[in-house]
């Protein structure tokens, strides 16, 4: 099975900060990597698919990059509504696997 | 409007069975693979199962293989997850999520249902 790791597991940041979250796969997954945002009590929301394609309706301050085993999600200028937990997902091979999540909190 | 609506959650005793459903609307259900994902209280997301658009292939997480069965009815636009031999660790919100069009592609998991809670407890 492909293992996904995320770093950091948690972080605090301020409105306006630039934030980068990293996701690593234990083996190559091409660009079969998606990023999700989840707020407490809410359904996960897809932000990025195919590693770097922005979901329609998602603000352009979100961007994704990477291929193979290392991927990043960047938020260029944090907004108050961005404080949430972020998950990566590999869907290259079965079983699909999510990263453990990165909790982004307000500093 | 694309929509997925889960139902059938509830409380079940350890060792028991439960079937949850996911009703799809607003898209051609029979053209898309479908996934189940779960989230235990206070925990992260956990991929559970997948079924191809035509039901010809299914895949499972190791933790549920042999106990859970995913199926679909393309005439009723409904996805199912039959859960047998339930354990306390299966307690979670179960979400269905739309997969990719026909074959595998990078465009999947764009639409999720609101989830249905399954509690395994005596």
PDB file of C-alpha atoms in Angstrom:
ATOM      1  CA  UNK A   1       0.000   0.000   0.000  1.00  0.00           C
ATOM      2  CA  UNK A   2       1.130   3.567  -0.641  1.00  0.00           C
ATOM      3  CA  UNK A   3       1.693   5.557   2.544  1.00  0.00           C
ATOM      4  CA  UNK A   4       1.063   9.292   2.564  1.00  0.00           C
ATOM      5  CA  UNK A   5       2.740  11.654   4.994  1.00  0.00           C
ATOM      6  CA  UNK A   6       2.009  15.338   5.532  1.00  0.00           C
ATOM      7  CA  UNK A   7       4.048  18.058   7.141  1.00  0.00           C
ATOM      8  CA  UNK A   8       3.547  19.860   9.301  1.00  0.00           C
ATOM      9  CA  UNK A   9       0.813  18.053  11.216  1.00  0.00           C
ATOM     10  CA  UNK A  10      -0.273  21.375  12.680  1.00  0.00           C
ATOM     11  CA  UNK A  11       0.716  24.980  12.343  1.00  0.00           C
ATOM     12  CA  UNK A  12      -0.368  28.418  13.395  1.00  0.00           C
ATOM     13  CA  UNK A  13      -0.231  31.386  11.047  1.00  0.00           C
ATOM     14  CA  UNK A  14      -1.584  34.893  10.684  1.00  0.00           C
ATOM     15  CA  UNK A  15      -3.958  36.430   8.172  1.00  0.00           C
ATOM     16  CA  UNK A  16      -1.926  37.473   5.145  1.00  0.00           C
ATOM     17  CA  UNK A  17       0.802  34.865   5.651  1.00  0.00           C
ATOM     18  CA  UNK A  18       1.999  32.561   2.885  1.00  0.00           C
ATOM     19  CA  UNK A  19       1.621  28.929   3.914  1.00  0.00           C
ATOM     20  CA  UNK A  20       2.964  25.746   2.375  1.00  0.00           C
ATOM     21  CA  UNK A  21       1.893  22.205   3.270  1.00  0.00           C
ATOM     22  CA  UNK A  22       3.864  19.221   1.993  1.00  0.00           C
ATOM     23  CA  UNK A  23       2.587  15.754   1.171  1.00  0.00           C
ATOM     24  CA  UNK A  24       4.892  12.821   0.382  1.00  0.00           C
ATOM     25  CA  UNK A  25       4.019   9.457  -1.107  1.00  0.00           C
ATOM     26  CA  UNK A  26       5.971   6.292  -0.299  1.00  0.00           C
ATOM     27  CA  UNK A  27       6.133   5.526  -4.028  1.00  0.00           C
ATOM     28  CA  UNK A  28       5.467   7.372  -7.239  1.00  0.00           C
ATOM     29  CA  UNK A  29       1.870   8.372  -7.928  1.00  0.00           C
ATOM     30  CA  UNK A  30       2.359  10.539 -11.038  1.00  0.00           C
ATOM     31  CA  UNK A  31      -0.107  13.419 -10.562  1.00  0.00           C
ATOM     32  CA  UNK A  32      -2.964  11.426  -8.999  1.00  0.00           C
ATOM     33  CA  UNK A  33      -2.987  13.713  -5.997  1.00  0.00           C
ATOM     34  CA  UNK A  34      -5.836  15.832  -4.655  1.00  0.00           C
ATOM     35  CA  UNK A  35      -6.063  18.318  -1.790  1.00  0.00           C
ATOM     36  CA  UNK A  36      -9.109  18.788   0.440  1.00  0.00           C
ATOM     37  CA  UNK A  37     -10.118  21.374   3.019  1.00  0.00           C
ATOM     38  CA  UNK A  38     -12.339  20.381   5.925  1.00  0.00           C
ATOM     39  CA  UNK A  39     -13.836  22.637   8.569  1.00  0.00           C
ATOM     40  CA  UNK A  40     -15.254  21.210  11.830  1.00  0.00           C
ATOM     41  CA  UNK A  41     -18.551  19.412  11.292  1.00  0.00           C
ATOM     42  CA  UNK A  42     -18.436  19.999   7.535  1.00  0.00           C
ATOM     43  CA  UNK A  43     -17.978  17.844   4.447  1.00  0.00           C
ATOM     44  CA  UNK A  44     -14.496  17.769   2.879  1.00  0.00           C
ATOM     45  CA  UNK A  45     -14.153  20.134  -0.052  1.00  0.00           C
ATOM     46  CA  UNK A  46     -11.833  19.456  -2.985  1.00  0.00           C
ATOM     47  CA  UNK A  47      -9.431  22.347  -3.629  1.00  0.00           C
ATOM     48  CA  UNK A  48      -6.914  20.890  -6.072  1.00  0.00           C
ATOM     49  CA  UNK A  49      -6.938  17.847  -8.342  1.00  0.00           C
ATOM     50  CA  UNK A  50      -4.360  16.336 -10.680  1.00  0.00           C
ATOM     51  CA  UNK A  51      -1.729  17.815  -8.346  1.00  0.00           C
ATOM     52  CA  UNK A  52      -2.054  21.366  -9.665  1.00  0.00           C
ATOM     53  CA  UNK A  53      -5.513  21.923 -11.188  1.00  0.00           C
ATOM     54  CA  UNK A  54      -7.651  24.373  -9.250  1.00  0.00           C
ATOM     55  CA  UNK A  55     -11.208  23.264  -8.512  1.00  0.00           C
ATOM     56  CA  UNK A  56     -13.763  25.598 -10.063  1.00  0.00           C
ATOM     57  CA  UNK A  57     -14.902  28.208  -7.570  1.00  0.00           C
ATOM     58  CA  UNK A  58     -11.849  27.884  -5.307  1.00  0.00           C
ATOM     59  CA  UNK A  59      -9.939  31.157  -4.795  1.00  0.00           C
ATOM     60  CA  UNK A  60      -6.752  31.565  -6.786  1.00  0.00           C
ATOM     61  CA  UNK A  61      -4.703  32.055  -3.600  1.00  0.00           C
ATOM     62  CA  UNK A  62      -4.707  28.247  -3.424  1.00  0.00           C
ATOM     63  CA  UNK A  63      -2.220  26.424  -5.647  1.00  0.00           C
ATOM     64  CA  UNK A  64      -0.748  22.957  -5.868  1.00  0.00           C
ATOM     65  CA  UNK A  65       2.415  21.540  -7.369  1.00  0.00           C
ATOM     66  CA  UNK A  66       4.472  18.378  -7.582  1.00  0.00           C
ATOM     67  CA  UNK A  67       4.647  15.034  -9.278  1.00  0.00           C
ATOM     68  CA  UNK A  68       5.907  11.589  -8.397  1.00  0.00           C
ATOM     69  CA  UNK A  69       6.368  11.489  -4.636  1.00  0.00           C
ATOM     70  CA  UNK A  70       6.455  15.079  -3.387  1.00  0.00           C
ATOM     71  CA  UNK A  71       3.613  17.571  -3.526  1.00  0.00           C
ATOM     72  CA  UNK A  72       2.823  20.957  -2.035  1.00  0.00           C
ATOM     73  CA  UNK A  73      -0.282  22.997  -1.328  1.00  0.00           C
ATOM     74  CA  UNK A  74       0.347  26.727  -1.064  1.00  0.00           C
ATOM     75  CA  UNK A  75      -1.956  29.428   0.212  1.00  0.00           C
ATOM     76  CA  UNK A  76      -0.472  32.702  -0.984  1.00  0.00           C
ATOM     77  CA  UNK A  77      -2.194  35.033   1.480  1.00  0.00           C
ATOM     78  CA  UNK A  78      -4.157  33.445   4.317  1.00  0.00           C
ATOM     79  CA  UNK A  79      -7.704  34.612   4.844  1.00  0.00           C
ATOM     80  CA  UNK A  80      -9.785  34.084   8.010  1.00  0.00           C
ATOM     81  CA  UNK A  81     -11.937  31.448   6.255  1.00  0.00           C
ATOM     82  CA  UNK A  82      -8.857  29.341   5.415  1.00  0.00           C
ATOM     83  CA  UNK A  83      -8.311  28.115   8.964  1.00  0.00           C
ATOM     84  CA  UNK A  84      -9.206  24.444   8.674  1.00  0.00           C
ATOM     85  CA  UNK A  85      -7.678  20.986   8.322  1.00  0.00           C
ATOM     86  CA  UNK A  86      -6.116  20.048   4.978  1.00  0.00           C
ATOM     87  CA  UNK A  87      -5.749  16.514   3.619  1.00  0.00           C
ATOM     88  CA  UNK A  88      -3.963  15.100   0.601  1.00  0.00           C
ATOM     89  CA  UNK A  89      -5.205  11.968  -1.161  1.00  0.00           C
ATOM     90  CA  UNK A  90      -3.444   9.639  -3.565  1.00  0.00           C
ATOM     91  CA  UNK A  91      -5.769   7.887  -6.009  1.00  0.00           C
ATOM     92  CA  UNK A  92      -3.134   6.362  -8.244  1.00  0.00           C
ATOM     93  CA  UNK A  93      -3.283   2.877  -6.723  1.00  0.00           C
ATOM     94  CA  UNK A  94      -5.670   0.845  -4.624  1.00  0.00           C
ATOM     95  CA  UNK A  95      -6.171   1.106  -1.770  1.00  0.00           C
ATOM     96  CA  UNK A  96      -6.350   4.861  -2.097  1.00  0.00           C
ATOM     97  CA  UNK A  97      -4.851   6.634   0.906  1.00  0.00           C
ATOM     98  CA  UNK A  98      -5.267  10.000   2.596  1.00  0.00           C
ATOM     99  CA  UNK A  99      -2.546  11.857   4.414  1.00  0.00           C
ATOM    100  CA  UNK A 100      -3.051  12.296   8.174  1.00  0.00           C
ATOM    101  CA  UNK A 101      -4.008  15.944   7.800  1.00  0.00           C
ATOM    102  CA  UNK A 102      -2.560  19.373   8.602  1.00  0.00           C
ATOM    103  CA  UNK A 103      -4.464  21.521  11.067  1.00  0.00           C
ATOM    104  CA  UNK A 104      -4.037  25.212  10.293  1.00  0.00           C
ATOM    105  CA  UNK A 105      -4.823  27.460  13.224  1.00  0.00           C
ATOM    106  CA  UNK A 106      -4.881  31.187  13.794  1.00  0.00           C
ATOM    107  CA  UNK A 107      -1.796  32.669  15.459  1.00  0.00           C
TER     108      UNK A 107
ATOM    109  CA  UNK B   1     -27.465  20.366  -9.414  1.00  0.00           C
ATOM    110  CA  UNK B   2     -25.037  17.548  -8.686  1.00  0.00           C
ATOM    111  CA  UNK B   3     -25.979  15.923  -5.394  1.00  0.00           C
ATOM    112  CA  UNK B   4     -25.250  12.857  -3.295  1.00  0.00           C
ATOM    113  CA  UNK B   5     -27.444  12.010  -0.317  1.00  0.00           C
ATOM    114  CA  UNK B   6     -26.525   9.229   2.105  1.00  0.00           C
ATOM    115  CA  UNK B   7     -28.957   7.401   4.345  1.00  0.00           C
ATOM    116  CA  UNK B   8     -29.223   4.300   6.481  1.00  0.00           C
ATOM    117  CA  UNK B   9     -26.827   5.085   9.298  1.00  0.00           C
ATOM    118  CA  UNK B  10     -27.619   4.197  12.883  1.00  0.00           C
ATOM    119  CA  UNK B  11     -26.553   2.282  15.961  1.00  0.00           C
ATOM    120  CA  UNK B  12     -25.660  -1.395  15.602  1.00  0.00           C
ATOM    121  CA  UNK B  13     -24.178  -3.930  17.998  1.00  0.00           C
ATOM    122  CA  UNK B  14     -20.683  -5.353  17.483  1.00  0.00           C
ATOM    123  CA  UNK B  15     -20.872  -8.261  15.061  1.00  0.00           C
ATOM    124  CA  UNK B  16     -24.019  -6.853  13.473  1.00  0.00           C
ATOM    125  CA  UNK B  17     -24.776  -5.667   9.950  1.00  0.00           C
ATOM    126  CA  UNK B  18     -25.960  -2.462   8.358  1.00  0.00           C
ATOM    127  CA  UNK B  19     -26.461  -1.195   4.810  1.00  0.00           C
ATOM    128  CA  UNK B  20     -25.989   2.454   3.967  1.00  0.00           C
ATOM    129  CA  UNK B  21     -27.134   4.045   0.714  1.00  0.00           C
ATOM    130  CA  UNK B  22     -26.148   7.015  -1.415  1.00  0.00           C
ATOM    131  CA  UNK B  23     -28.687   8.500  -3.835  1.00  0.00           C
ATOM    132  CA  UNK B  24     -27.209  10.424  -6.747  1.00  0.00           C
ATOM    133  CA  UNK B  25     -28.807  13.145  -8.836  1.00  0.00           C
ATOM    134  CA  UNK B  26     -27.801  15.839 -11.294  1.00  0.00           C
ATOM    135  CA  UNK B  27     -25.292  13.756 -13.249  1.00  0.00           C
ATOM    136  CA  UNK B  28     -25.168  10.543 -15.278  1.00  0.00           C
ATOM    137  CA  UNK B  29     -24.553   8.199 -12.358  1.00  0.00           C
ATOM    138  CA  UNK B  30     -23.983   5.165 -14.600  1.00  0.00           C
ATOM    139  CA  UNK B  31     -20.936   6.842 -16.201  1.00  0.00           C
ATOM    140  CA  UNK B  32     -18.941   7.391 -13.000  1.00  0.00           C
ATOM    141  CA  UNK B  33     -17.047   5.253 -10.551  1.00  0.00           C
ATOM    142  CA  UNK B  34     -18.048   5.837  -6.935  1.00  0.00           C
ATOM    143  CA  UNK B  35     -16.190   5.803  -3.623  1.00  0.00           C
ATOM    144  CA  UNK B  36     -16.959   5.401   0.057  1.00  0.00           C
ATOM    145  CA  UNK B  37     -14.853   7.349   2.566  1.00  0.00           C
ATOM    146  CA  UNK B  38     -15.271   7.366   6.342  1.00  0.00           C
ATOM    147  CA  UNK B  39     -14.179   9.541   9.245  1.00  0.00           C
ATOM    148  CA  UNK B  40     -14.125   8.335  12.829  1.00  0.00           C
ATOM    149  CA  UNK B  41     -14.998  10.955  15.474  1.00  0.00           C
ATOM    150  CA  UNK B  42     -12.108  13.384  15.826  1.00  0.00           C
ATOM    151  CA  UNK B  43      -9.966  11.502  13.307  1.00  0.00           C
ATOM    152  CA  UNK B  44      -8.827  11.916   9.716  1.00  0.00           C
ATOM    153  CA  UNK B  45     -10.320  10.750   6.447  1.00  0.00           C
ATOM    154  CA  UNK B  46     -10.135   7.034   5.614  1.00  0.00           C
ATOM    155  CA  UNK B  47     -10.801   5.679   2.133  1.00  0.00           C
ATOM    156  CA  UNK B  48     -13.042   2.579   2.295  1.00  0.00           C
ATOM    157  CA  UNK B  49     -14.117   1.257  -1.102  1.00  0.00           C
ATOM    158  CA  UNK B  50     -14.604   1.896  -4.817  1.00  0.00           C
ATOM    159  CA  UNK B  51     -16.857   0.492  -7.519  1.00  0.00           C
ATOM    160  CA  UNK B  52     -16.434   1.013 -11.248  1.00  0.00           C
ATOM    161  CA  UNK B  53     -19.143   2.759 -13.252  1.00  0.00           C
ATOM    162  CA  UNK B  54     -20.597  -0.534 -14.438  1.00  0.00           C
ATOM    163  CA  UNK B  55     -20.030  -2.487 -11.225  1.00  0.00           C
ATOM    164  CA  UNK B  56     -17.505  -4.758 -12.927  1.00  0.00           C
ATOM    165  CA  UNK B  57     -14.719  -4.140 -10.410  1.00  0.00           C
ATOM    166  CA  UNK B  58     -14.552  -3.281  -6.742  1.00  0.00           C
ATOM    167  CA  UNK B  59     -11.656  -2.378  -4.430  1.00  0.00           C
ATOM    168  CA  UNK B  60     -11.459  -2.187  -0.644  1.00  0.00           C
ATOM    169  CA  UNK B  61      -9.286  -0.935   2.172  1.00  0.00           C
ATOM    170  CA  UNK B  62      -7.564  -3.771   3.967  1.00  0.00           C
ATOM    171  CA  UNK B  63      -9.394  -2.979   7.209  1.00  0.00           C
ATOM    172  CA  UNK B  64     -12.805  -3.743   5.658  1.00  0.00           C
ATOM    173  CA  UNK B  65     -11.976  -6.344   3.004  1.00  0.00           C
ATOM    174  CA  UNK B  66     -14.082  -9.470   3.455  1.00  0.00           C
ATOM    175  CA  UNK B  67     -16.583  -7.656   5.713  1.00  0.00           C
ATOM    176  CA  UNK B  68     -17.879  -4.780   3.551  1.00  0.00           C
ATOM    177  CA  UNK B  69     -19.388  -4.999   0.057  1.00  0.00           C
ATOM    178  CA  UNK B  70     -19.929  -2.065  -2.264  1.00  0.00           C
ATOM    179  CA  UNK B  71     -22.602  -2.308  -4.961  1.00  0.00           C
ATOM    180  CA  UNK B  72     -24.687  -0.057  -7.151  1.00  0.00           C
ATOM    181  CA  UNK B  73     -28.000   0.121  -8.980  1.00  0.00           C
ATOM    182  CA  UNK B  74     -27.574   2.220 -12.098  1.00  0.00           C
ATOM    183  CA  UNK B  75     -31.308   2.185 -12.787  1.00  0.00           C
ATOM    184  CA  UNK B  76     -32.074   3.634  -9.361  1.00  0.00           C
ATOM    185  CA  UNK B  77     -28.961   5.900  -9.353  1.00  0.00           C
ATOM    186  CA  UNK B  78     -28.014   4.510  -5.961  1.00  0.00           C
ATOM    187  CA  UNK B  79     -24.767   3.329  -4.373  1.00  0.00           C
ATOM    188  CA  UNK B  80     -24.709   0.915  -1.448  1.00  0.00           C
ATOM    189  CA  UNK B  81     -22.294  -0.218   1.233  1.00  0.00           C
ATOM    190  CA  UNK B  82     -23.211  -3.462   2.996  1.00  0.00           C
ATOM    191  CA  UNK B  83     -21.298  -3.693   6.268  1.00  0.00           C
ATOM    192  CA  UNK B  84     -21.100  -7.039   8.096  1.00  0.00           C
ATOM    193  CA  UNK B  85     -19.237  -8.205  11.203  1.00  0.00           C
ATOM    194  CA  UNK B  86     -19.121  -4.617  12.416  1.00  0.00           C
ATOM    195  CA  UNK B  87     -16.570  -3.585  15.024  1.00  0.00           C
ATOM    196  CA  UNK B  88     -16.305  -0.627  17.374  1.00  0.00           C
ATOM    197  CA  UNK B  89     -13.529   0.767  15.167  1.00  0.00           C
ATOM    198  CA  UNK B  90     -15.976   1.005  12.240  1.00  0.00           C
ATOM    199  CA  UNK B  91     -17.794   3.803  14.095  1.00  0.00           C
ATOM    200  CA  UNK B  92     -17.601   6.792  11.754  1.00  0.00           C
ATOM    201  CA  UNK B  93     -19.375   9.167   9.435  1.00  0.00           C
ATOM    202  CA  UNK B  94     -19.612   7.428   6.064  1.00  0.00           C
ATOM    203  CA  UNK B  95     -19.433   9.630   2.966  1.00  0.00           C
ATOM    204  CA  UNK B  96     -19.983   8.687  -0.652  1.00  0.00           C
ATOM    205  CA  UNK B  97     -17.948  10.577  -3.219  1.00  0.00           C
ATOM    206  CA  UNK B  98     -18.123  10.804  -6.994  1.00  0.00           C
ATOM    207  CA  UNK B  99     -15.265   9.155  -8.845  1.00  0.00           C
ATOM    208  CA  UNK B 100     -13.970   9.701 -12.347  1.00  0.00           C
ATOM    209  CA  UNK B 101     -15.766   9.366 -15.648  1.00  0.00           C
ATOM    210  CA  UNK B 102     -15.673   5.807 -16.956  1.00  0.00           C
ATOM    211  CA  UNK B 103     -12.005   4.823 -16.551  1.00  0.00           C
ATOM    212  CA  UNK B 104      -9.543   6.093 -14.018  1.00  0.00           C
ATOM    213  CA  UNK B 105      -8.551   9.726 -14.301  1.00  0.00           C
ATOM    214  CA  UNK B 106      -7.143  12.458 -12.122  1.00  0.00           C
ATOM    215  CA  UNK B 107     -10.548  14.164 -11.869  1.00  0.00           C
ATOM    216  CA  UNK B 108     -12.350  12.461  -8.987  1.00  0.00           C
ATOM    217  CA  UNK B 109     -13.703  13.187  -5.491  1.00  0.00           C
ATOM    218  CA  UNK B 110     -15.238  16.476  -6.634  1.00  0.00           C
ATOM    219  CA  UNK B 111     -18.690  15.833  -5.152  1.00  0.00           C
ATOM    220  CA  UNK B 112     -19.354  14.422  -1.655  1.00  0.00           C
ATOM    221  CA  UNK B 113     -22.529  13.621   0.200  1.00  0.00           C
ATOM    222  CA  UNK B 114     -23.316  15.058   3.628  1.00  0.00           C
ATOM    223  CA  UNK B 115     -22.457  11.759   5.334  1.00  0.00           C
ATOM    224  CA  UNK B 116     -24.345   9.270   7.481  1.00  0.00           C
ATOM    225  CA  UNK B 117     -23.243   8.304  11.010  1.00  0.00           C
ATOM    226  CA  UNK B 118     -22.689   4.647  11.870  1.00  0.00           C
ATOM    227  CA  UNK B 119     -22.166   3.800  15.541  1.00  0.00           C
ATOM    228  CA  UNK B 120     -21.091   0.310  16.576  1.00  0.00           C
ATOM    229  CA  UNK B 121     -21.780  -0.126  20.256  1.00  0.00           C
ATOM    230  CA  UNK B 122     -23.397  -2.537  22.675  1.00  0.00           C
TER     231      UNK B 122
END
